PDB file of C-alpha atoms in Angstrom:
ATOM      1  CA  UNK A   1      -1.308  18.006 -32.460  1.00  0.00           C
ATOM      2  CA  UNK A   2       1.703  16.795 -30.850  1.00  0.00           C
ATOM      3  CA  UNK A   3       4.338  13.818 -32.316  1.00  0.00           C
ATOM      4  CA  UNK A   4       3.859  10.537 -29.935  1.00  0.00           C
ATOM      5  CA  UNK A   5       7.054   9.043 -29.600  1.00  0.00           C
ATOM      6  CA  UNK A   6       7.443   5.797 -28.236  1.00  0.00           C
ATOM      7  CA  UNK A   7      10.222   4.559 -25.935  1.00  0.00           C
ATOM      8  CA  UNK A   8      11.216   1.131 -25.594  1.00  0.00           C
ATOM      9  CA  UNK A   9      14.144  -0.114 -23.247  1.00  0.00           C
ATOM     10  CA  UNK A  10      16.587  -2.681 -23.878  1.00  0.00           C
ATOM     11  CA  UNK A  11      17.256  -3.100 -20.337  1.00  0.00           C
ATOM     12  CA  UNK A  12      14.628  -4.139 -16.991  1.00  0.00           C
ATOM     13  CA  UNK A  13      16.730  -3.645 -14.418  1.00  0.00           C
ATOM     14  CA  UNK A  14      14.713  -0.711 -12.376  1.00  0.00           C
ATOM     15  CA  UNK A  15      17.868   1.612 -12.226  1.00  0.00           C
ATOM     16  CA  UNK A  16      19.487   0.960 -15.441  1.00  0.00           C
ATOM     17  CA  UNK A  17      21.160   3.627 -17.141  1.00  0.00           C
ATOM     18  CA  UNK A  18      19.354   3.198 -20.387  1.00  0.00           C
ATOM     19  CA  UNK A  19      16.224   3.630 -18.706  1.00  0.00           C
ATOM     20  CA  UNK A  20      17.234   6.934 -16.677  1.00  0.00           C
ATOM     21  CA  UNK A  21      17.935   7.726 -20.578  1.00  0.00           C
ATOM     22  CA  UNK A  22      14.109   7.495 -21.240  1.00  0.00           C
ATOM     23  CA  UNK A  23      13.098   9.112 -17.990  1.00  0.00           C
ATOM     24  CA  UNK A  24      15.398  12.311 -19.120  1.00  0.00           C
ATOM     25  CA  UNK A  25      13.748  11.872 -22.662  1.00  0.00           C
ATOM     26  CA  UNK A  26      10.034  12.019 -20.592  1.00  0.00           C
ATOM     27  CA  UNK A  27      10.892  14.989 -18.558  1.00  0.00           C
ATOM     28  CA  UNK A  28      12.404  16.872 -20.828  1.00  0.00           C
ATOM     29  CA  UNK A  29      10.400  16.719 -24.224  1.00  0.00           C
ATOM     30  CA  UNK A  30      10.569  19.498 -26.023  1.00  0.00           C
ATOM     31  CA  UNK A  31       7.006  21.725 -26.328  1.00  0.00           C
ATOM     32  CA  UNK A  32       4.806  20.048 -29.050  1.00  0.00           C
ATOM     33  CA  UNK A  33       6.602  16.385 -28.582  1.00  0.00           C
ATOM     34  CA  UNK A  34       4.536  13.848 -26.358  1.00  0.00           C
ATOM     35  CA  UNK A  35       7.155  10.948 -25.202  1.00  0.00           C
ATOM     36  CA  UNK A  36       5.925   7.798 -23.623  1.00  0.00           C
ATOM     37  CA  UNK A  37       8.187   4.796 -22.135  1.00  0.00           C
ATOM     38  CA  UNK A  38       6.551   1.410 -22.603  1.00  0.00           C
ATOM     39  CA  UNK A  39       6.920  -0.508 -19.492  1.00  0.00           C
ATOM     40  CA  UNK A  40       5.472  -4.158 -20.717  1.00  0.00           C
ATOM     41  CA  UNK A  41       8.635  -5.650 -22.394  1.00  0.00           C
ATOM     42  CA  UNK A  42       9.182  -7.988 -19.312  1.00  0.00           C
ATOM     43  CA  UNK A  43       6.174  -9.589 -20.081  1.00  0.00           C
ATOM     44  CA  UNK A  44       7.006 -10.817 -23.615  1.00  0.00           C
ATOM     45  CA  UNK A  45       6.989 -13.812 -24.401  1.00  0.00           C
ATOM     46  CA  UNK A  46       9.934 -15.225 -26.705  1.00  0.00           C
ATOM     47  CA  UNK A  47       8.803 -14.385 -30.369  1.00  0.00           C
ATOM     48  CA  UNK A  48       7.196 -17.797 -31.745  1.00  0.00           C
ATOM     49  CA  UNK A  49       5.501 -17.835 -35.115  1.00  0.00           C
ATOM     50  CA  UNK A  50       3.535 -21.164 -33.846  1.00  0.00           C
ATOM     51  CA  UNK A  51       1.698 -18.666 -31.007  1.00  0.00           C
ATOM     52  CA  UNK A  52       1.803 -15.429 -32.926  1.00  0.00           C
ATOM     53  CA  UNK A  53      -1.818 -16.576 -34.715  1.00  0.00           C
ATOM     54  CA  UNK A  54      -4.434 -14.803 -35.363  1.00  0.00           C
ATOM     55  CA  UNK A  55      -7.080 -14.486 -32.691  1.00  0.00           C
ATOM     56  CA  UNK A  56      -4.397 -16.532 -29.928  1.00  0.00           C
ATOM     57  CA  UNK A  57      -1.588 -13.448 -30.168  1.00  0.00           C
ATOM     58  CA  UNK A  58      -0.262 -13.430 -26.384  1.00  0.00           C
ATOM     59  CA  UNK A  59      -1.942 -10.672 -24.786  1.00  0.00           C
ATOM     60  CA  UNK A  60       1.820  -9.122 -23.941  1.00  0.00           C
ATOM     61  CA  UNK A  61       2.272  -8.698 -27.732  1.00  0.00           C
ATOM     62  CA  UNK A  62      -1.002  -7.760 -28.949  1.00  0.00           C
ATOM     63  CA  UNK A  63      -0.848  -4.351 -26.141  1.00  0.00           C
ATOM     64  CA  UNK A  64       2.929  -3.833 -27.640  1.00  0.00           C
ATOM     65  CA  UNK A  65       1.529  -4.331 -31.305  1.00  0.00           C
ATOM     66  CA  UNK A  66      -1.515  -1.230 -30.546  1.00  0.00           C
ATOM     67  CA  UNK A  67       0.898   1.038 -28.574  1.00  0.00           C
ATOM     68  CA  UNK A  68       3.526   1.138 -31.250  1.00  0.00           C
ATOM     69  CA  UNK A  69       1.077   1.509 -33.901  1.00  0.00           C
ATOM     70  CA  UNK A  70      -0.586   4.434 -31.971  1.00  0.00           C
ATOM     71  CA  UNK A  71       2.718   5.934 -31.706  1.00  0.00           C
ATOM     72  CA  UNK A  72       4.336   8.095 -34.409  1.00  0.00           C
ATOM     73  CA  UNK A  73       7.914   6.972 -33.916  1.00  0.00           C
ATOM     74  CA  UNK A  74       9.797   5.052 -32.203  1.00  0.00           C
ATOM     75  CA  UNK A  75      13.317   5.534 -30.010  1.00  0.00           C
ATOM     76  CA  UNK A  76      14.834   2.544 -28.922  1.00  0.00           C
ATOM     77  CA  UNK A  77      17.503   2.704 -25.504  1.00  0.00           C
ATOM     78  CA  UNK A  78      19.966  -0.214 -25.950  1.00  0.00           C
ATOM     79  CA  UNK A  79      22.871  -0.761 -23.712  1.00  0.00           C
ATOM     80  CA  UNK A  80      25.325  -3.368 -24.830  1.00  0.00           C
ATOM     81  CA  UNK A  81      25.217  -7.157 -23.260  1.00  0.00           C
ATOM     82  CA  UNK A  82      28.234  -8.890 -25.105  1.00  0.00           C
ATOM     83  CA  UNK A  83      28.694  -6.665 -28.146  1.00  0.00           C
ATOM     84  CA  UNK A  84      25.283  -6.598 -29.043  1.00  0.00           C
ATOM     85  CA  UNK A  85      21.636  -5.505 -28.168  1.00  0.00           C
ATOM     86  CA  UNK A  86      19.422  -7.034 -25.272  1.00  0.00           C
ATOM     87  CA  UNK A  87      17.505 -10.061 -25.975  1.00  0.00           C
ATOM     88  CA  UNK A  88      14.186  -8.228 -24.697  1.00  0.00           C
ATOM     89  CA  UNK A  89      14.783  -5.235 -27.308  1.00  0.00           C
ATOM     90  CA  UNK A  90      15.183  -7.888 -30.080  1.00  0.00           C
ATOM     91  CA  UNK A  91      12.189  -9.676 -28.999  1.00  0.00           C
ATOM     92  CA  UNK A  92      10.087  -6.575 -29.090  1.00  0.00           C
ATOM     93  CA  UNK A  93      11.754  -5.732 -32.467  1.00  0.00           C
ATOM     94  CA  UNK A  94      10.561  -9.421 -33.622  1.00  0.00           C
ATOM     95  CA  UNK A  95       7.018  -9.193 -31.981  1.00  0.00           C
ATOM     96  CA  UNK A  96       6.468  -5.512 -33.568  1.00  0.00           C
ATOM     97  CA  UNK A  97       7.974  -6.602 -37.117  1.00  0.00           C
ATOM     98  CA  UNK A  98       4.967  -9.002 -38.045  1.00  0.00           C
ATOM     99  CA  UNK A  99       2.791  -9.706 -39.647  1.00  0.00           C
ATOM    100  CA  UNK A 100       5.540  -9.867 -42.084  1.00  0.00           C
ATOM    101  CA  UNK A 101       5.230  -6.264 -44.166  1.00  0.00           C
ATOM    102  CA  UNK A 102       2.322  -4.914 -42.000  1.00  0.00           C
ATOM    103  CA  UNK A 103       4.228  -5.359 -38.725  1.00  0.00           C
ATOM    104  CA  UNK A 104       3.501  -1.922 -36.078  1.00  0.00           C
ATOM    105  CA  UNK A 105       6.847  -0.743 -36.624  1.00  0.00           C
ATOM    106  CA  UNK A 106       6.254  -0.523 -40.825  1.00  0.00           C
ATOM    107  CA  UNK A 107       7.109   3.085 -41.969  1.00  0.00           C
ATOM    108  CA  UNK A 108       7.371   4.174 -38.912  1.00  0.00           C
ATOM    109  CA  UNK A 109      10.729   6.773 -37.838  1.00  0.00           C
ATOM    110  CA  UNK A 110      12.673   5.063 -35.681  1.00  0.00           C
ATOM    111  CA  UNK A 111      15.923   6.244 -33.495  1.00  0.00           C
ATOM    112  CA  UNK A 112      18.307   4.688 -31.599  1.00  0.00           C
ATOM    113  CA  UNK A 113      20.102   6.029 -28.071  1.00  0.00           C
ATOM    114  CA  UNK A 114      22.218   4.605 -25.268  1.00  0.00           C
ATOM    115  CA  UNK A 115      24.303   4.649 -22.568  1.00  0.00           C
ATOM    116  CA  UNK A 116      26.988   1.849 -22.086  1.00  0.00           C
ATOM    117  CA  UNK A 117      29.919   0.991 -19.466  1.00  0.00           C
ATOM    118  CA  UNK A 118      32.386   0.738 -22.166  1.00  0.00           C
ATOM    119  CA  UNK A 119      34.203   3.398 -23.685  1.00  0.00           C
ATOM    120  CA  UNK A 120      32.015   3.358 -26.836  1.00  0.00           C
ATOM    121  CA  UNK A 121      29.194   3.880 -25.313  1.00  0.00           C
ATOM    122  CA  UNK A 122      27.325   0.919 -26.517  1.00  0.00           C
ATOM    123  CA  UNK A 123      27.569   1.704 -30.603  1.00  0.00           C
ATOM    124  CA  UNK A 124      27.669  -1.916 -31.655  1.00  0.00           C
ATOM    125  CA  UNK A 125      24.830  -2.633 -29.775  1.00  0.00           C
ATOM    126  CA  UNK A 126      23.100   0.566 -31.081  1.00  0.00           C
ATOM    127  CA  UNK A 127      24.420  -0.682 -34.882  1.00  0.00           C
ATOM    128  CA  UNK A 128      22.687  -3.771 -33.905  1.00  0.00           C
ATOM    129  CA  UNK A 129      19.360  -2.382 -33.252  1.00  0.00           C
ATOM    130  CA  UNK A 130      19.437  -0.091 -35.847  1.00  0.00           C
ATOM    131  CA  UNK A 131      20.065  -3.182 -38.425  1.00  0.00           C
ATOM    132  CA  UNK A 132      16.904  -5.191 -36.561  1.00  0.00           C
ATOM    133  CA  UNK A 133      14.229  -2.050 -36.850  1.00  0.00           C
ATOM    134  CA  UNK A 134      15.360  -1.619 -40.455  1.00  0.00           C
ATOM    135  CA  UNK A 135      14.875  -5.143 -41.532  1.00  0.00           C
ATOM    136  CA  UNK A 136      11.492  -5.255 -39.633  1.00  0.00           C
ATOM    137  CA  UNK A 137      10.321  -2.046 -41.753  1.00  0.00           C
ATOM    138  CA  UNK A 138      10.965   0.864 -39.511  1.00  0.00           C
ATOM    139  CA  UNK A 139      12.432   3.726 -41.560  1.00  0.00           C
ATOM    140  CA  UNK A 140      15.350   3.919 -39.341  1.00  0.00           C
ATOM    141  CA  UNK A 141      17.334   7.366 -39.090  1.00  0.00           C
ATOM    142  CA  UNK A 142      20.633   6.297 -39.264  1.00  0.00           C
ATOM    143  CA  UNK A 143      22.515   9.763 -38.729  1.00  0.00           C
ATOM    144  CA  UNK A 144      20.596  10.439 -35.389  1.00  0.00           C
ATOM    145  CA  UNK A 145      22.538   8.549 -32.772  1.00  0.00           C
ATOM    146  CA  UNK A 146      23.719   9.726 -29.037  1.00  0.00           C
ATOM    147  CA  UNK A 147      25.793   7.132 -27.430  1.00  0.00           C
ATOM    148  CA  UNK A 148      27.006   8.120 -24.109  1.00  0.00           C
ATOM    149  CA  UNK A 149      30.083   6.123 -23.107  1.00  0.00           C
ATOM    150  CA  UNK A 150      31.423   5.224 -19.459  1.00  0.00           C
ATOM    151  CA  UNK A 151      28.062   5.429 -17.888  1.00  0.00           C
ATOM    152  CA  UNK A 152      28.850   3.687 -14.659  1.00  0.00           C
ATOM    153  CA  UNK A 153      31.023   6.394 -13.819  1.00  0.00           C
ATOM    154  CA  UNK A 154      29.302   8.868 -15.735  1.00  0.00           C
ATOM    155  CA  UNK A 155      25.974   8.544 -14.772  1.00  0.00           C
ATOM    156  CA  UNK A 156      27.343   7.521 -10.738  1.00  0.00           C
ATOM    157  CA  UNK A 157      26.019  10.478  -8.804  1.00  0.00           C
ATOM    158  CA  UNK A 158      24.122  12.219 -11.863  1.00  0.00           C
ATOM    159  CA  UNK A 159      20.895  11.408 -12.989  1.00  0.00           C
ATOM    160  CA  UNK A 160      21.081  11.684 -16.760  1.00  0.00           C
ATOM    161  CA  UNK A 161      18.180  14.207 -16.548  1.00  0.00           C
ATOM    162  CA  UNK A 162      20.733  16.600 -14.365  1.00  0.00           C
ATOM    163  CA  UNK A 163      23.253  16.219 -16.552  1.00  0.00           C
ATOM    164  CA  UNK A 164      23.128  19.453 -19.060  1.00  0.00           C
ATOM    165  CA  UNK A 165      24.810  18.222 -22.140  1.00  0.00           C
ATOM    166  CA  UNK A 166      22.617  14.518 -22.060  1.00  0.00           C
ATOM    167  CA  UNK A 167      19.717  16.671 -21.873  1.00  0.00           C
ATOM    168  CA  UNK A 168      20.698  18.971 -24.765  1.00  0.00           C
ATOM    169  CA  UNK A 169      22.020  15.830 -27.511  1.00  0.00           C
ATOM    170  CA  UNK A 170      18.740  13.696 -25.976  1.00  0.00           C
ATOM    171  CA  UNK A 171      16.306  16.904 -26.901  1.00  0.00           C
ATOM    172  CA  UNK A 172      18.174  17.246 -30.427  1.00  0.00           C
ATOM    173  CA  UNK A 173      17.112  13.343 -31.056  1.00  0.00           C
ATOM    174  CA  UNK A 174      13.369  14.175 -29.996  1.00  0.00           C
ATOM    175  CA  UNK A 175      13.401  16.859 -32.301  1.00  0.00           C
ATOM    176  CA  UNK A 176      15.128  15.346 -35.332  1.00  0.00           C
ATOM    177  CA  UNK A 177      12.581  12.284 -34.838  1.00  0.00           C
ATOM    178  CA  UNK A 178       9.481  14.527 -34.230  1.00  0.00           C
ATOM    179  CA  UNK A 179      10.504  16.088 -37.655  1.00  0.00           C
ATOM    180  CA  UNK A 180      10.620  12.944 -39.536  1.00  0.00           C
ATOM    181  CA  UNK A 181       7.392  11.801 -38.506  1.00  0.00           C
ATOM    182  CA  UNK A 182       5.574  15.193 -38.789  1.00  0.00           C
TER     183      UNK A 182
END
């Protein structure tokens, strides 16, 4: 039976970096690895404990709640907006991380991955995330990490999925989180 990983991307804009990121993790999943992207962060609403009530969870939530817990890990994509991670992949992190202890993410591997314009590649933002999921009770594995710097000029006539060394550090992060949840 193959390892479900779920992808989740800090960034909506349709031709984001970070998102070309999860296409190249789609296409090119190694044999026994099933990766999915989850396309319904948009439609998050701000985490709120007063609407996050039993029986009233926003329908947004509740669909990002059962896909995560269907999945058997997690890899986050977060570029970097002002030194840290995207609002909409710390609302997700929020939304998944309750109830408090039994939250989606509990247990689960997670990994985090990105691209970023700086010459860093996005690592504080990546740090960031990494914190979040751990806090929220995702057994975050902290020495798998790819962060790809200069990605407006890296990634400026390439598709990350073209690009032979992405492919080959982005398939060593499927594999290292397929093993952890196996």
């Amino acid at each position: 039976m193959a390892v479900r990983i779920l992808g989740l991307v800090g960034s909506l804009r349709a031709g984001s970096h970070n998102r070309q990121l999860a296409e190249t993790a789609a296409k090119h999943a190694p044999e026994g690895i099933e990766f999915a992207l989850y396309e319904g962060l948009a439609d998050l609403p701000f985490y709120n404990e007063d609407i996050d009530v039993e029986g009233s969870v926003p329908q947004a939530a509740a669909e990002l709640r059962e896909t995560v817990g269907a999945a058997d890990a997690l890899l986050l994509f977060s570029p970097e907006y002002n030194g840290t991670m995207p609002a909409v992949l710390k609302n997700a992190i929020d939304w998944i991380s309750r109830p408090y202890g039994a939250g989606a993410v509990s247990g689960k591997p997670v990994a985090v991955v990105g691209t970023a314009f700086g010459q860093y590649g996005g690592v504080w933002a990546q740090d960031e995330a990494r914190k979040a999921a751990g806090i929220a009770g995702g057994a975050v594995l902290e020495d798998v990490k790819l962060s790809i710097p200069d990605s407006v000029g890296r990634f400026a006539e390439t598709h990350p999925a073209d690009d032979a060394e992405v492919v080959e550090q982005l398939t060593e992060v499927l594999r290292k989180l397929a093993a952890a949840a196996a």
